[in-house]
PDB file of C-alpha atoms in Angstrom:
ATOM      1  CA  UNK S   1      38.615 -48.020  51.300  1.00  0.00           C
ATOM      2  CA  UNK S   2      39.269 -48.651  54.946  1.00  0.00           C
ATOM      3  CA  UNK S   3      42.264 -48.632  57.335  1.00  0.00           C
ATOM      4  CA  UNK S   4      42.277 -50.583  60.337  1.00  0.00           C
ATOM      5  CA  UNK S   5      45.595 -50.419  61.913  1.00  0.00           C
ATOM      6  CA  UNK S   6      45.758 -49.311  65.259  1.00  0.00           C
ATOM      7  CA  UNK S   7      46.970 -45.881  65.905  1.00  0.00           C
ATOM      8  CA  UNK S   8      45.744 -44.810  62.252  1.00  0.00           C
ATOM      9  CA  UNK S   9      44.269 -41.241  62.390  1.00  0.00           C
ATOM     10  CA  UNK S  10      42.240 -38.889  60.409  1.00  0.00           C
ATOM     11  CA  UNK S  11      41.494 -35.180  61.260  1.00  0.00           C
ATOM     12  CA  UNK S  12      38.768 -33.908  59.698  1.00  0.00           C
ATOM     13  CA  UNK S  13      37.280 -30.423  59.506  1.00  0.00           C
ATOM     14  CA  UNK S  14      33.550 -30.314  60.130  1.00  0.00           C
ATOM     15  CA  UNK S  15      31.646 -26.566  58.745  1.00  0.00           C
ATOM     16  CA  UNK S  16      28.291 -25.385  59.259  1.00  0.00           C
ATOM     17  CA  UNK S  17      27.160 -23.409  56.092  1.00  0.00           C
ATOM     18  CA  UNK S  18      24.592 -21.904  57.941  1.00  0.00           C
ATOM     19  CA  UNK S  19      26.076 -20.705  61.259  1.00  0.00           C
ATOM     20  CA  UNK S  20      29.670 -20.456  61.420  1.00  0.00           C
ATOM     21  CA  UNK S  21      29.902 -20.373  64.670  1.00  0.00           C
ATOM     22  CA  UNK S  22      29.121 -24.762  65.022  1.00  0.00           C
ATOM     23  CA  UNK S  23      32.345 -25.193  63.193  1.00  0.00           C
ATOM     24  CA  UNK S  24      34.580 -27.837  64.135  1.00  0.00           C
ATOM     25  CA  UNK S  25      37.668 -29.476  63.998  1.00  0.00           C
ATOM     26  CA  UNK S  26      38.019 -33.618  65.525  1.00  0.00           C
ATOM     27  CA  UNK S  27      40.269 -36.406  64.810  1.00  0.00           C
ATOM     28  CA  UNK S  28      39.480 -40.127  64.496  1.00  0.00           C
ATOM     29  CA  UNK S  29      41.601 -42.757  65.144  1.00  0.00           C
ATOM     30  CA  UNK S  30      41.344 -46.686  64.431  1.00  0.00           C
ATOM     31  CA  UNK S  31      41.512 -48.612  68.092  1.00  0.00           C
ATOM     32  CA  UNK S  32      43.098 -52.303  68.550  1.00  0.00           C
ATOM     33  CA  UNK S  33      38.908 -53.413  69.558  1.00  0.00           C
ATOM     34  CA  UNK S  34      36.768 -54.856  67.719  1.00  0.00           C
ATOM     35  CA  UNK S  35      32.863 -55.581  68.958  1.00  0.00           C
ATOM     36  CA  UNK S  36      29.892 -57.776  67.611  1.00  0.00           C
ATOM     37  CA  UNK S  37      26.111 -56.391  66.707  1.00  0.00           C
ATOM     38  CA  UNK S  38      23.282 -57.571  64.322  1.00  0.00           C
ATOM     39  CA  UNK S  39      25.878 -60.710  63.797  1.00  0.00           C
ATOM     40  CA  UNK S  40      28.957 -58.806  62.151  1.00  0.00           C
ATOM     41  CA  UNK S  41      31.956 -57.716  63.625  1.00  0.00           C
ATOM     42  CA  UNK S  42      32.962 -53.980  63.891  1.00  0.00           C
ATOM     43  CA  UNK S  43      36.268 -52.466  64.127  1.00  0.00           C
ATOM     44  CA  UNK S  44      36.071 -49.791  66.559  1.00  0.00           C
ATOM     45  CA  UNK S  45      37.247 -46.110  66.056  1.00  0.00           C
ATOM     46  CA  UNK S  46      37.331 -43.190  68.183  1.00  0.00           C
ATOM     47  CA  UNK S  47      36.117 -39.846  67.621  1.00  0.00           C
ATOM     48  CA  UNK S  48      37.178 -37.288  69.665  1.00  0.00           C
ATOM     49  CA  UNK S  49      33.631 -35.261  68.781  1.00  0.00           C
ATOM     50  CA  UNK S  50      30.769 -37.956  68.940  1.00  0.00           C
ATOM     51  CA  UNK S  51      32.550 -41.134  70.300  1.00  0.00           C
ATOM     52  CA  UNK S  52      33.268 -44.150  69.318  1.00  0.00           C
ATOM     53  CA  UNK S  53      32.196 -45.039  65.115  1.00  0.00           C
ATOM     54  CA  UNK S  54      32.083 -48.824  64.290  1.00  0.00           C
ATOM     55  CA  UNK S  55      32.856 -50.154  60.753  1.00  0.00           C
ATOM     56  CA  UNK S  56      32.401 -53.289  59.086  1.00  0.00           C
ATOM     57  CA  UNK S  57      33.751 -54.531  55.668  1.00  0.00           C
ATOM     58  CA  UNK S  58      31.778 -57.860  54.326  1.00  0.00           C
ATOM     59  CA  UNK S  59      33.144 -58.552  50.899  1.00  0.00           C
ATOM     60  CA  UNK S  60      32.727 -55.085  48.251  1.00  0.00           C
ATOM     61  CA  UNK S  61      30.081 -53.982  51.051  1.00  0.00           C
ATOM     62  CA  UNK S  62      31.417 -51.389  53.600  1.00  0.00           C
ATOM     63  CA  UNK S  63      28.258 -51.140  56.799  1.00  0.00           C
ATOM     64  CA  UNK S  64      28.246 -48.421  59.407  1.00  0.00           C
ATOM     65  CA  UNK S  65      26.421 -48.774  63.141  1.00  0.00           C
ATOM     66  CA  UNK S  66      25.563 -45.074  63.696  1.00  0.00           C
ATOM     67  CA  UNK S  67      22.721 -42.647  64.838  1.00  0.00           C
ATOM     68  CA  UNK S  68      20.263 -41.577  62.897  1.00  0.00           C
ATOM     69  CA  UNK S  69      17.992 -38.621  63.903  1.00  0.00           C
ATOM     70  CA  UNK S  70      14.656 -36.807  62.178  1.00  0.00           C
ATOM     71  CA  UNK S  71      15.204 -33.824  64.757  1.00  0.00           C
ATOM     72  CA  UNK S  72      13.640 -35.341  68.214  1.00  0.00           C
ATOM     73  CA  UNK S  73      14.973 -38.613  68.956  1.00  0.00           C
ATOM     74  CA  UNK S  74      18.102 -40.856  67.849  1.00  0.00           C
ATOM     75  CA  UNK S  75      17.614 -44.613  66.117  1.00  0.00           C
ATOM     76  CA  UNK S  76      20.751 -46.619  65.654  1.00  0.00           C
ATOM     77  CA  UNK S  77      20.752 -47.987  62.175  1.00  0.00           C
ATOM     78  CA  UNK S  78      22.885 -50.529  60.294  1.00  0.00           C
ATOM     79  CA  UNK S  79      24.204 -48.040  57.104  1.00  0.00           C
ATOM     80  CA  UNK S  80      25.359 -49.735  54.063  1.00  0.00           C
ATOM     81  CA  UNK S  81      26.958 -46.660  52.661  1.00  0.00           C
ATOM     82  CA  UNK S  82      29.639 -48.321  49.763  1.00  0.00           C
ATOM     83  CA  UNK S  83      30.436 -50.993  47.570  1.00  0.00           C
ATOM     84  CA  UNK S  84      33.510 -51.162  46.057  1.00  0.00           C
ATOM     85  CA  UNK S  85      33.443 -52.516  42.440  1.00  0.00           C
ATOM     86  CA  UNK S  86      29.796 -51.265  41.366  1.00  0.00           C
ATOM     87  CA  UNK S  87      29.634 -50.267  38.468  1.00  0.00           C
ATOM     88  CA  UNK S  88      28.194 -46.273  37.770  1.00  0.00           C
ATOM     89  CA  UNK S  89      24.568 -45.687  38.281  1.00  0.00           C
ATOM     90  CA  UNK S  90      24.142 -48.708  40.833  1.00  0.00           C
ATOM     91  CA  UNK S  91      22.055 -48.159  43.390  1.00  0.00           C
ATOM     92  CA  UNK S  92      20.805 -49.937  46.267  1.00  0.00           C
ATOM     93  CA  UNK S  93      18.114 -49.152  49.379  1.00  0.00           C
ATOM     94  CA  UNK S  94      18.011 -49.278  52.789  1.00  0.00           C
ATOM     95  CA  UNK S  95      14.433 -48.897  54.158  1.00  0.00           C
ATOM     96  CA  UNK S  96      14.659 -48.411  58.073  1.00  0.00           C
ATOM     97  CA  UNK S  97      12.045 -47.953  60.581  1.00  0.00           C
ATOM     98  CA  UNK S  98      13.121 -44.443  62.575  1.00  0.00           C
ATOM     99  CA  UNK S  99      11.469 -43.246  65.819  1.00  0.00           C
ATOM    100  CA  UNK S 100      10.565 -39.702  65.015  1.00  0.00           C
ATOM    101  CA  UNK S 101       9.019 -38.687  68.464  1.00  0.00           C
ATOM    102  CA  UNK S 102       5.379 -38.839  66.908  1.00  0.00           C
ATOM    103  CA  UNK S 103       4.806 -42.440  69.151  1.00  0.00           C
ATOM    104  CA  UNK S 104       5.195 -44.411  66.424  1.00  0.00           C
ATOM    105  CA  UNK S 105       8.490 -45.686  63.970  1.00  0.00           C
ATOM    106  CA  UNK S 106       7.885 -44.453  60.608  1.00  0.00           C
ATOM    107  CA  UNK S 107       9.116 -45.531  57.196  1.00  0.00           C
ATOM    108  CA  UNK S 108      12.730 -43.661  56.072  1.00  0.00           C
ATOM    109  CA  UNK S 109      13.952 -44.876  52.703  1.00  0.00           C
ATOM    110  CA  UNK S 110      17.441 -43.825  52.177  1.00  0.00           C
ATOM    111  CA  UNK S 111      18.759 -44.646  48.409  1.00  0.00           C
ATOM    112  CA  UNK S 112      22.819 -44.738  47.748  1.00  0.00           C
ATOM    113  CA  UNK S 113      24.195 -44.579  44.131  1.00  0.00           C
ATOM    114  CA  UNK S 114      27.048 -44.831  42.896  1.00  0.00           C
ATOM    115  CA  UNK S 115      27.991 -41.478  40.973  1.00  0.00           C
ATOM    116  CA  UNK S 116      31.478 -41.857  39.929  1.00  0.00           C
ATOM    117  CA  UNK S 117      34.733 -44.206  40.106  1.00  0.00           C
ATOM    118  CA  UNK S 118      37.785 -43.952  39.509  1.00  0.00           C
ATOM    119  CA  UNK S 119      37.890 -40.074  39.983  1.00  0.00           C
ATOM    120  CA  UNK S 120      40.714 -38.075  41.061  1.00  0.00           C
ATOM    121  CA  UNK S 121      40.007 -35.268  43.684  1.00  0.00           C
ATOM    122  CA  UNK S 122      41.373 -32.410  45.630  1.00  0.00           C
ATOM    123  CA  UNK S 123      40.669 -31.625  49.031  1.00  0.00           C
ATOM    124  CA  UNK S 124      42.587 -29.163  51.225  1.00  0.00           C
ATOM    125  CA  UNK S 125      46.399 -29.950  50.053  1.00  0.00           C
ATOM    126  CA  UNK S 126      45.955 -33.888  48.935  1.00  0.00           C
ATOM    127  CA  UNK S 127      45.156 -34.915  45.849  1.00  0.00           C
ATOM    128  CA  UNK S 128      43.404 -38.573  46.297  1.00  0.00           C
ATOM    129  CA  UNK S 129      43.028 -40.873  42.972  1.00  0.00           C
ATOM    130  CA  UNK S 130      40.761 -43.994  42.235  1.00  0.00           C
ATOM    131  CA  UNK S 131      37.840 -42.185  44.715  1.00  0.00           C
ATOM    132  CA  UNK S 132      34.349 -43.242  44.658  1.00  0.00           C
ATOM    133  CA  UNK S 133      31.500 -40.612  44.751  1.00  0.00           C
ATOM    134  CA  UNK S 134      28.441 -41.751  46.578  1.00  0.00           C
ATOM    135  CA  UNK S 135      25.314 -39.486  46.415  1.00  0.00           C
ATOM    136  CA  UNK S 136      22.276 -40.672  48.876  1.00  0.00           C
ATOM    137  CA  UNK S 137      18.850 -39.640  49.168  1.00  0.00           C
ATOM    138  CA  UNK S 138      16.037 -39.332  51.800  1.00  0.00           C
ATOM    139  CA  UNK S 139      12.531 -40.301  51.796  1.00  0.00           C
ATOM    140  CA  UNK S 140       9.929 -40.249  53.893  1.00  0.00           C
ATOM    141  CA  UNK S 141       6.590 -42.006  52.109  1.00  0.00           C
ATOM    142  CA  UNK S 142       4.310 -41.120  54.728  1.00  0.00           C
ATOM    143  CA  UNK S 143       4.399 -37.348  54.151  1.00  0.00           C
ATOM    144  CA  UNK S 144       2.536 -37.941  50.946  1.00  0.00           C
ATOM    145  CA  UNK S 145      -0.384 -38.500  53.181  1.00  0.00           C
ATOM    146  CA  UNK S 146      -2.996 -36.074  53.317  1.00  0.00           C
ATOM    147  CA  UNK S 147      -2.495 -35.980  57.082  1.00  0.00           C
ATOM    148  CA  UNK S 148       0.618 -34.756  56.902  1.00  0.00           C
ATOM    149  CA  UNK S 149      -0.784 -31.623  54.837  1.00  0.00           C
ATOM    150  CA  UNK S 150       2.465 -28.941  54.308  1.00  0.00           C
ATOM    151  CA  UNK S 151       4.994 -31.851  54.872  1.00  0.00           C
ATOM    152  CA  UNK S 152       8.054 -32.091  52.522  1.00  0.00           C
ATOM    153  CA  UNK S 153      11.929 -33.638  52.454  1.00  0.00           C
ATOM    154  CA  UNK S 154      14.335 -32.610  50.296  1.00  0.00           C
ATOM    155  CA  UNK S 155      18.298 -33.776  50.135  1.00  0.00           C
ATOM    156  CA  UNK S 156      21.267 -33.293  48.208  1.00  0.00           C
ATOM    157  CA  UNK S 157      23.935 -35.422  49.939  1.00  0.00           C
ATOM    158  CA  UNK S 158      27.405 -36.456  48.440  1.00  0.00           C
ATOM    159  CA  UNK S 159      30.195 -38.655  49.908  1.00  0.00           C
ATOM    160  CA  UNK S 160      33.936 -39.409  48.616  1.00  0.00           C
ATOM    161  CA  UNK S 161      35.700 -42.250  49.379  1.00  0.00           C
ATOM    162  CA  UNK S 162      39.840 -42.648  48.480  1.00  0.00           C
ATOM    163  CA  UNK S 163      41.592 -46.047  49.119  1.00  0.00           C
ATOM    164  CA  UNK S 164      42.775 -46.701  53.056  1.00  0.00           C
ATOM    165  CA  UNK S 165      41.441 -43.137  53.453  1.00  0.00           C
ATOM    166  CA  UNK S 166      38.286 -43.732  53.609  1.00  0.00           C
ATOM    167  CA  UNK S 167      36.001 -41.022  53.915  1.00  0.00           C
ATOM    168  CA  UNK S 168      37.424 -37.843  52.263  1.00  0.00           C
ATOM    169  CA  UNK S 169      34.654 -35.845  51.972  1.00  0.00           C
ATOM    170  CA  UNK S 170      30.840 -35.505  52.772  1.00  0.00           C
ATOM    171  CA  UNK S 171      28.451 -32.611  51.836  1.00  0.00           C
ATOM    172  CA  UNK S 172      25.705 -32.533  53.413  1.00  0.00           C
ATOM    173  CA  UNK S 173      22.287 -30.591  52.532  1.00  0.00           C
ATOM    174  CA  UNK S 174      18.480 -31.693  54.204  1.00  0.00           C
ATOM    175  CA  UNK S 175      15.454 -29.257  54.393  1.00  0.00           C
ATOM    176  CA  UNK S 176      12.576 -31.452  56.406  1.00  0.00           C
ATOM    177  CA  UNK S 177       9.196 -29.888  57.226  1.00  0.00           C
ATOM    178  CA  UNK S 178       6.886 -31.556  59.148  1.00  0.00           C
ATOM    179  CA  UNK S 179       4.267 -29.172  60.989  1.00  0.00           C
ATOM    180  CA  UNK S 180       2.341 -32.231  62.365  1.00  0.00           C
ATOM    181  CA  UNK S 181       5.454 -32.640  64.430  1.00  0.00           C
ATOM    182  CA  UNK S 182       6.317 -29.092  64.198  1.00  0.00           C
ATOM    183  CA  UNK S 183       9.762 -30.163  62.888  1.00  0.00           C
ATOM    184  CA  UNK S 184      11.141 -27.366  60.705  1.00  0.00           C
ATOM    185  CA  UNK S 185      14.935 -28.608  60.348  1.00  0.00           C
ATOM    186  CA  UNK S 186      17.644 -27.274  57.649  1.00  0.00           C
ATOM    187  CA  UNK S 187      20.908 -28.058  57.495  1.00  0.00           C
ATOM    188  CA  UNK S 188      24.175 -27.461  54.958  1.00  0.00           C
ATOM    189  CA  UNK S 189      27.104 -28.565  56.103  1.00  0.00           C
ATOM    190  CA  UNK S 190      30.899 -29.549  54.597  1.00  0.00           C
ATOM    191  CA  UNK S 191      32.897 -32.146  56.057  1.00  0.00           C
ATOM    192  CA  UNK S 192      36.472 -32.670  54.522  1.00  0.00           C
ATOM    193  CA  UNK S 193      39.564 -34.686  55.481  1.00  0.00           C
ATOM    194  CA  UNK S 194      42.936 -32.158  56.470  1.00  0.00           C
ATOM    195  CA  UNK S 195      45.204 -35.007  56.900  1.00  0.00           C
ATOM    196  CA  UNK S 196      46.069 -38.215  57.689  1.00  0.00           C
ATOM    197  CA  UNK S 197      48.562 -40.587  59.710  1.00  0.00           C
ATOM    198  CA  UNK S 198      47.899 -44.314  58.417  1.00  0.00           C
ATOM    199  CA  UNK S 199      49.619 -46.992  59.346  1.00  0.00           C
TER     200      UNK S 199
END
């Protein structure tokens, strides 16, 4: 469910469902580097919108290095966001310590399932077979405090994942309201894969 071969490309078309106007269209395509962090190595890929991406493959366990933001300030996390060979319903989670601008890290719990295997899917032109649908969920437990009166977090997020493809797929859907921090943040958005070059 990864490609690594140097020269391997993806273009990928990025939509706002909210405001048109922020879509996008960028390419990313697998590099001959590799680098080391949190003691695992990361092939390196290049994104002609955000930079470079990093992936790591340990066993049926597929781990991400990327940004993570509540609306004020970025935290790089380490994102286990697949296994391969789980079976339906498994689940697994990732509790992360996010700066969130208020002067302290708070407490995100992210939750990945496993929603589907083996599924065949359409997007744009290319029918991909043997995909894996990946939902993933957001919490934040310390908005349940009384302190954060008014506070709530709600996500519907769904990723697809073909063989050597990779990522085919992600939608995207996160209403956070925090008036503490006077974050008020909602966002919809679509990303799907046009085509690929893989080598």
């Amino acid at each position: 469910y990864m490609n690594t071969t140097a020269r391997s490309s993806w273009n990928y078309a990025f939509k706002d469902i909210r405001d048109p106007l922020n879509d996008y269209n960028y390419t990313v395509t697998s590099t001959n580097r590799d680098t080391s962090a949190v003691g695992k190595s990361f092939h390196v890929y290049e994104n002609t919108a955000n930079g470079n991406e990093y992936y790591n493959v340990t066993g049926n366990d597929y781990f991400t290095m990327q940004a993570f933001s509540l609306g004020m300030t970025d935290t790089t996390i380490l994102n286990l966001y697949l296994k391969t060979g789980a079976a339906v319903g498994t689940a697994w989670l990732q509790s992360l310590n996010v700066d969130a601008g208020l002067g302290t890290p708070i407490q995100v719990n992210i939750t990945s399932k496993i929603e589907g295997t083996g599924l065949t899917k359409t997007v744009g032109a290319t029918t991909y077979t043997n995909v894996i649908h990946v939902s993933t969920t957001i919490a934040i437990p310390i908005l349940s405090n009384p302190l954060f009166i008014g506070s709530s977090i709600a996500t519907d997020i769904d990723f697809y994942y073909a063989p050597n493809y990779g990522m085919i797929q992600n939608d995207s859907k996160i209403d956070l309201v925090v008036p503490l921090a006077t974050l008020d943040i909602h966002t919809n958005t679509s990303t799907k894969l046009l085509n690929a070059t893989l080598l």
